[in-house]
């Protein structure tokens, strides 16, 4: 009699409890409402919440586990289900499959309800499998065990959160601070040792390592928060915005880390460029650094937009169409860009070279993506589009192995032939004695009898890399020539005119008296015999 009374009382309580909870599986909205409302803390009933998951093939325990896991996934990921947007039609037909099927979440198309034979809307088998996968992804590395441990810290509710949630948030904040301090310290030490091993301690460790250590520490903290926040089971409205913030911070700090890694990488490239003879490599490193930074920013922006659920494909499609229009409008800029690429590939000149190209004459100071900066000999600056430099003929004076010096040394007509021979020999000795002349290729000859002077061709080369050194060598050579002329008594000629008056009264005639033809013939034979 007592057993019958206890059973009757149990069923009465169950019926009373069922009357207080919402139970309806007639429509997709009603089934989802049954699942959600019966898992609310104030009137929780796992057996009723499992009804939309219960089928003939699934046991009551499996259905309850599926319902609880799905609710924890929704709360952990901050996924809010708007009941008003769910169909309340019992005969709802999916437009894609043309079946009585309702996809609950657009981001998870494998989670859907099907209309059963008894007109109830029940979650499908693929939904249960997808929920299991989402649960494993949401609660990784055993964090799901915290769902059982944390509520033991206290379940009193204050300002929308339970006591255990406040305690867990405080512990997470404390751990995050410690991780930031410790990881920043060790990250800097590790990076510092790495760069010192490669010999970059003077610039990289002091300027960039601390800037890299801090965002790296924050990045690790964000990963920890992403791992543990779902286990707090915050209210879905809170969890939604917390997850959005964390999803934005992860690619944001990843972008910052990559951006600052480019600085360290560029230092490594700059050291490599300094080992090469070409100065164009030194100019290429800043351009490569700017390109990599731009690429990092673009990729980081796309990742942030993707984590904010902004459709990337339509954006990229729009950018491609806009890029085509931009390319048509910026043909000259693109030509200049490819011109700079050809300059870096062909290397017709490098920074510091003296070049001549059409009307451009000066020293190259910088090669950019669009134009090159050239310092003229008037000390002005010319910016020349790279497309023009790539298309025009370039005379690179900086690639000369030797610098030519050509001059005519003029001496007076009264200089004796013997003195001319000695003077020319002295000029050649000056060339041989100078340390920066090309000894294998020079020409010093008496080669012209001009209107007012006897000219000696002075044609030599200097083995110097810069124009300033060339000028210094010219100065030294010319000073030696002046000293040689003074020592030998050779007079240097300058344009003069001498007026001769052949006949003056009372003065001997200045008209020359020439020998006869036979006497001249005899003198000619005597001259060649002496030679």
mmCIF file of N, CA, C and O in Angstrom, residues 282-336:
data_model
loop_
_atom_site.group_PDB
_atom_site.id
_atom_site.type_symbol
_atom_site.label_atom_id
_atom_site.label_comp_id
_atom_site.label_asym_id
_atom_site.label_seq_id
_atom_site.Cartn_x
_atom_site.Cartn_y
_atom_site.Cartn_z
ATOM 1 N N UNK A 282 71.104 47.582 -50.702
ATOM 2 C CA UNK A 282 70.778 48.373 -49.516
ATOM 3 C C UNK A 282 69.502 49.171 -49.729
ATOM 4 O O UNK A 282 68.733 49.400 -48.788
ATOM 5 N N UNK A 283 69.266 49.599 -50.959
ATOM 6 C CA UNK A 283 68.052 50.344 -51.271
ATOM 7 C C UNK A 283 66.853 49.422 -51.398
ATOM 8 O O UNK A 283 65.711 49.824 -51.142
ATOM 9 N N UNK A 284 67.094 48.166 -51.783
ATOM 10 C CA UNK A 284 66.002 47.213 -51.954
ATOM 11 C C UNK A 284 65.398 46.792 -50.624
ATOM 12 O O UNK A 284 64.188 46.533 -50.543
ATOM 13 N N UNK A 285 66.202 46.725 -49.565
ATOM 14 C CA UNK A 285 65.707 46.259 -48.268
ATOM 15 C C UNK A 285 64.580 47.143 -47.741
ATOM 16 O O UNK A 285 63.535 46.629 -47.315
ATOM 17 N N UNK A 286 64.703 48.487 -47.723
ATOM 18 C CA UNK A 286 63.567 49.309 -47.258
ATOM 19 C C UNK A 286 62.315 49.122 -48.099
ATOM 20 O O UNK A 286 61.201 49.107 -47.568
ATOM 21 N N UNK A 287 62.487 48.956 -49.407
ATOM 22 C CA UNK A 287 61.318 48.734 -50.260
ATOM 23 C C UNK A 287 60.663 47.398 -49.938
ATOM 24 O O UNK A 287 59.427 47.290 -49.890
ATOM 25 N N UNK A 288 61.484 46.367 -49.722
ATOM 26 C CA UNK A 288 60.941 45.056 -49.373
ATOM 27 C C UNK A 288 60.243 45.108 -48.021
ATOM 28 O O UNK A 288 59.188 44.491 -47.827
ATOM 29 N N UNK A 289 60.808 45.883 -47.068
ATOM 30 C CA UNK A 289 60.180 46.021 -45.758
ATOM 31 C C UNK A 289 58.814 46.680 -45.879
ATOM 32 O O UNK A 289 57.841 46.224 -45.264
ATOM 33 N N UNK A 290 58.702 47.725 -46.673
ATOM 34 C CA UNK A 290 57.415 48.388 -46.863
ATOM 35 C C UNK A 290 56.405 47.449 -47.525
ATOM 36 O O UNK A 290 55.228 47.427 -47.151
ATOM 37 N N UNK A 291 56.873 46.671 -48.495
ATOM 38 C CA UNK A 291 55.973 45.738 -49.184
ATOM 39 C C UNK A 291 55.453 44.675 -48.225
ATOM 40 O O UNK A 291 54.255 44.355 -48.208
ATOM 41 N N UNK A 292 56.346 44.095 -47.433
ATOM 42 C CA UNK A 292 55.929 43.055 -46.485
ATOM 43 C C UNK A 292 54.972 43.613 -45.443
ATOM 44 O O UNK A 292 53.993 42.950 -45.070
ATOM 45 N N UNK A 293 55.229 44.827 -44.971
ATOM 46 C CA UNK A 293 54.335 45.426 -43.989
ATOM 47 C C UNK A 293 52.956 45.668 -44.589
ATOM 48 O O UNK A 293 51.929 45.435 -43.924
ATOM 49 N N UNK A 294 52.918 46.132 -45.824
ATOM 50 C CA UNK A 294 51.629 46.334 -46.491
ATOM 51 C C UNK A 294 50.888 45.007 -46.642
ATOM 52 O O UNK A 294 49.676 44.920 -46.401
ATOM 53 N N UNK A 295 51.617 43.969 -47.023
ATOM 54 C CA UNK A 295 51.012 42.641 -47.178
ATOM 55 C C UNK A 295 50.473 42.129 -45.842
ATOM 56 O O UNK A 295 49.355 41.583 -45.784
ATOM 57 N N UNK A 296 51.240 42.314 -44.768
ATOM 58 C CA UNK A 296 50.801 41.871 -43.437
ATOM 59 C C UNK A 296 49.536 42.602 -43.017
ATOM 60 O O UNK A 296 48.589 41.995 -42.487
ATOM 61 N N UNK A 297 49.481 43.902 -43.270
ATOM 62 C CA UNK A 297 48.299 44.687 -42.888
ATOM 63 C C UNK A 297 47.072 44.230 -43.670
ATOM 64 O O UNK A 297 45.981 44.091 -43.109
ATOM 65 N N UNK A 298 47.244 43.975 -44.951
ATOM 66 C CA UNK A 298 46.106 43.535 -45.779
ATOM 67 C C UNK A 298 45.576 42.189 -45.298
ATOM 68 O O UNK A 298 44.367 42.004 -45.104
ATOM 69 N N UNK A 299 46.483 41.224 -45.102
ATOM 70 C CA UNK A 299 46.067 39.891 -44.648
ATOM 71 C C UNK A 299 45.430 39.976 -43.265
ATOM 72 O O UNK A 299 44.393 39.348 -42.990
ATOM 73 N N UNK A 300 46.039 40.769 -42.366
ATOM 74 C CA UNK A 300 45.470 40.918 -41.025
ATOM 75 C C UNK A 300 44.088 41.535 -41.050
ATOM 76 O O UNK A 300 43.189 41.102 -40.312
ATOM 77 N N UNK A 301 43.896 42.528 -41.901
ATOM 78 C CA UNK A 301 42.573 43.164 -42.018
ATOM 79 C C UNK A 301 41.532 42.169 -42.517
ATOM 80 O O UNK A 301 40.400 42.118 -42.013
ATOM 81 N N UNK A 302 41.909 41.355 -43.505
ATOM 82 C CA UNK A 302 40.976 40.354 -44.030
ATOM 83 C C UNK A 302 40.615 39.321 -42.958
ATOM 84 O O UNK A 302 39.456 38.896 -42.855
ATOM 85 N N UNK A 303 41.601 38.913 -42.150
ATOM 86 C CA UNK A 303 41.320 37.943 -41.085
ATOM 87 C C UNK A 303 40.395 38.535 -40.030
ATOM 88 O O UNK A 303 39.498 37.854 -39.513
ATOM 89 N N UNK A 304 40.611 39.802 -39.688
ATOM 90 C CA UNK A 304 39.745 40.454 -38.698
ATOM 91 C C UNK A 304 38.320 40.546 -39.235
ATOM 92 O O UNK A 304 37.349 40.244 -38.510
ATOM 93 N N UNK A 305 38.170 40.944 -40.486
ATOM 94 C CA UNK A 305 36.836 41.034 -41.081
ATOM 95 C C UNK A 305 36.181 39.660 -41.143
ATOM 96 O O UNK A 305 34.970 39.535 -40.914
ATOM 97 N N UNK A 306 36.978 38.633 -41.447
ATOM 98 C CA UNK A 306 36.420 37.277 -41.505
ATOM 99 C C UNK A 306 35.942 36.825 -40.131
ATOM 100 O O UNK A 306 34.888 36.193 -40.002
ATOM 101 N N UNK A 307 36.685 37.154 -39.074
ATOM 102 C CA UNK A 307 36.268 36.786 -37.721
ATOM 103 C C UNK A 307 35.065 37.597 -37.251
ATOM 104 O O UNK A 307 34.395 37.207 -36.294
ATOM 105 N N UNK A 308 34.832 38.742 -37.896
ATOM 106 C CA UNK A 308 33.628 39.522 -37.595
ATOM 107 C C UNK A 308 32.450 39.099 -38.466
ATOM 108 O O UNK A 308 31.419 39.774 -38.489
ATOM 109 N N UNK A 309 32.625 37.987 -39.176
ATOM 110 C CA UNK A 309 31.577 37.420 -40.041
ATOM 111 C C UNK A 309 31.211 38.359 -41.187
ATOM 112 O O UNK A 309 30.090 38.332 -41.687
ATOM 113 N N UNK A 310 32.182 39.172 -41.600
ATOM 114 C CA UNK A 310 31.982 39.994 -42.799
ATOM 115 C C UNK A 310 32.315 39.134 -44.014
ATOM 116 O O UNK A 310 33.397 38.546 -44.073
ATOM 117 N N UNK A 311 31.436 39.042 -44.999
ATOM 118 C CA UNK A 311 31.715 38.213 -46.180
ATOM 119 C C UNK A 311 32.955 38.708 -46.927
ATOM 120 O O UNK A 311 32.988 39.843 -47.402
ATOM 121 N N UNK A 312 33.959 37.850 -47.006
ATOM 122 C CA UNK A 312 35.220 38.250 -47.628
ATOM 123 C C UNK A 312 35.167 38.119 -49.148
ATOM 124 O O UNK A 312 35.703 38.947 -49.873
ATOM 125 N N UNK A 313 34.498 37.069 -49.640
ATOM 126 C CA UNK A 313 34.479 36.815 -51.088
ATOM 127 C C UNK A 313 33.847 37.973 -51.863
ATOM 128 O O UNK A 313 34.435 38.444 -52.846
ATOM 129 N N UNK A 314 32.668 38.471 -51.465
ATOM 130 C CA UNK A 314 32.130 39.644 -52.193
ATOM 131 C C UNK A 314 33.046 40.851 -52.092
ATOM 132 O O UNK A 314 33.163 41.626 -53.051
ATOM 133 N N UNK A 315 33.719 40.997 -50.936
ATOM 134 C CA UNK A 315 34.642 42.119 -50.782
ATOM 135 C C UNK A 315 35.813 41.994 -51.744
ATOM 136 O O UNK A 315 36.203 42.968 -52.408
ATOM 137 N N UNK A 316 36.387 40.786 -51.839
ATOM 138 C CA UNK A 316 37.494 40.573 -52.758
ATOM 139 C C UNK A 316 37.056 40.744 -54.205
ATOM 140 O O UNK A 316 37.809 41.261 -55.040
ATOM 141 N N UNK A 317 35.831 40.298 -54.498
ATOM 142 C CA UNK A 317 35.317 40.469 -55.860
ATOM 143 C C UNK A 317 35.180 41.953 -56.196
ATOM 144 O O UNK A 317 35.564 42.405 -57.280
ATOM 145 N N UNK A 318 34.648 42.708 -55.238
ATOM 146 C CA UNK A 318 34.526 44.148 -55.454
ATOM 147 C C UNK A 318 35.877 44.815 -55.599
ATOM 148 O O UNK A 318 36.061 45.705 -56.431
ATOM 149 N N UNK A 319 36.860 44.339 -54.793
ATOM 150 C CA UNK A 319 38.190 44.908 -54.899
ATOM 151 C C UNK A 319 38.844 44.578 -56.228
ATOM 152 O O UNK A 319 39.587 45.392 -56.796
ATOM 153 N N UNK A 320 38.570 43.368 -56.752
ATOM 154 C CA UNK A 320 39.155 43.004 -58.036
ATOM 155 C C UNK A 320 38.600 43.865 -59.164
ATOM 156 O O UNK A 320 39.335 44.305 -60.054
ATOM 157 N N UNK A 321 37.288 44.123 -59.114
ATOM 158 C CA UNK A 321 36.690 44.992 -60.134
ATOM 159 C C UNK A 321 37.204 46.418 -59.971
ATOM 160 O O UNK A 321 37.575 47.090 -60.948
ATOM 161 N N UNK A 322 37.243 46.870 -58.725
ATOM 162 C CA UNK A 322 37.793 48.204 -58.479
ATOM 163 C C UNK A 322 39.266 48.281 -58.833
ATOM 164 O O UNK A 322 39.747 49.311 -59.308
ATOM 165 N N UNK A 323 39.987 47.163 -58.589
ATOM 166 C CA UNK A 323 41.405 47.143 -58.941
ATOM 167 C C UNK A 323 41.629 47.248 -60.435
ATOM 168 O O UNK A 323 42.594 47.871 -60.891
ATOM 169 N N UNK A 324 40.730 46.637 -61.212
ATOM 170 C CA UNK A 324 40.835 46.749 -62.662
ATOM 171 C C UNK A 324 40.645 48.195 -63.105
ATOM 172 O O UNK A 324 41.404 48.720 -63.934
ATOM 173 N N UNK A 325 39.626 48.841 -62.533
ATOM 174 C CA UNK A 325 39.393 50.250 -62.875
ATOM 175 C C UNK A 325 40.564 51.114 -62.413
ATOM 176 O O UNK A 325 40.999 52.034 -63.119
ATOM 177 N N UNK A 326 41.089 50.784 -61.245
ATOM 178 C CA UNK A 326 42.237 51.550 -60.741
ATOM 179 C C UNK A 326 43.456 51.345 -61.627
ATOM 180 O O UNK A 326 44.228 52.280 -61.880
ATOM 181 N N UNK A 327 43.648 50.100 -62.085
ATOM 182 C CA UNK A 327 44.795 49.817 -62.953
ATOM 183 C C UNK A 327 44.711 50.597 -64.255
ATOM 184 O O UNK A 327 45.724 51.084 -64.770
ATOM 185 N N UNK A 328 43.504 50.708 -64.809
ATOM 186 C CA UNK A 328 43.341 51.478 -66.048
ATOM 187 C C UNK A 328 43.617 52.957 -65.805
ATOM 188 O O UNK A 328 44.145 53.652 -66.684
ATOM 189 N N UNK A 329 43.231 53.426 -64.621
ATOM 190 C CA UNK A 329 43.418 54.848 -64.329
ATOM 191 C C UNK A 329 44.843 55.160 -63.886
ATOM 192 O O UNK A 329 45.254 56.323 -63.903
ATOM 193 N N UNK A 330 45.585 54.143 -63.475
ATOM 194 C CA UNK A 330 46.940 54.370 -62.955
ATOM 195 C C UNK A 330 47.965 53.589 -63.759
ATOM 196 O O UNK A 330 48.843 52.924 -63.211
ATOM 197 N N UNK A 331 47.844 53.679 -65.081
ATOM 198 C CA UNK A 331 48.776 52.952 -65.929
ATOM 199 C C UNK A 331 50.210 53.430 -65.742
ATOM 200 O O UNK A 331 51.146 52.622 -65.702
ATOM 201 N N UNK A 332 50.384 54.746 -65.622
ATOM 202 C CA UNK A 332 51.735 55.286 -65.470
ATOM 203 C C UNK A 332 52.373 54.807 -64.170
ATOM 204 O O UNK A 332 53.573 54.481 -64.134
ATOM 205 N N UNK A 333 51.562 54.762 -63.107
ATOM 206 C CA UNK A 333 52.095 54.292 -61.831
ATOM 207 C C UNK A 333 52.525 52.838 -61.921
ATOM 208 O O UNK A 333 53.581 52.453 -61.398
ATOM 209 N N UNK A 334 51.726 52.020 -62.595
ATOM 210 C CA UNK A 334 52.072 50.605 -62.751
ATOM 211 C C UNK A 334 53.318 50.452 -63.614
ATOM 212 O O UNK A 334 54.195 49.622 -63.340
ATOM 213 N N UNK A 335 53.423 51.277 -64.669
ATOM 214 C CA UNK A 335 54.620 51.244 -65.503
ATOM 215 C C UNK A 335 55.853 51.607 -64.683
ATOM 216 O O UNK A 335 56.915 50.982 -64.826
ATOM 217 N N UNK A 336 55.715 52.604 -63.830
ATOM 218 C CA UNK A 336 56.845 52.987 -62.994
ATOM 219 C C UNK A 336 57.213 51.887 -62.009
ATOM 220 O O UNK A 336 58.394 51.669 -61.720
#
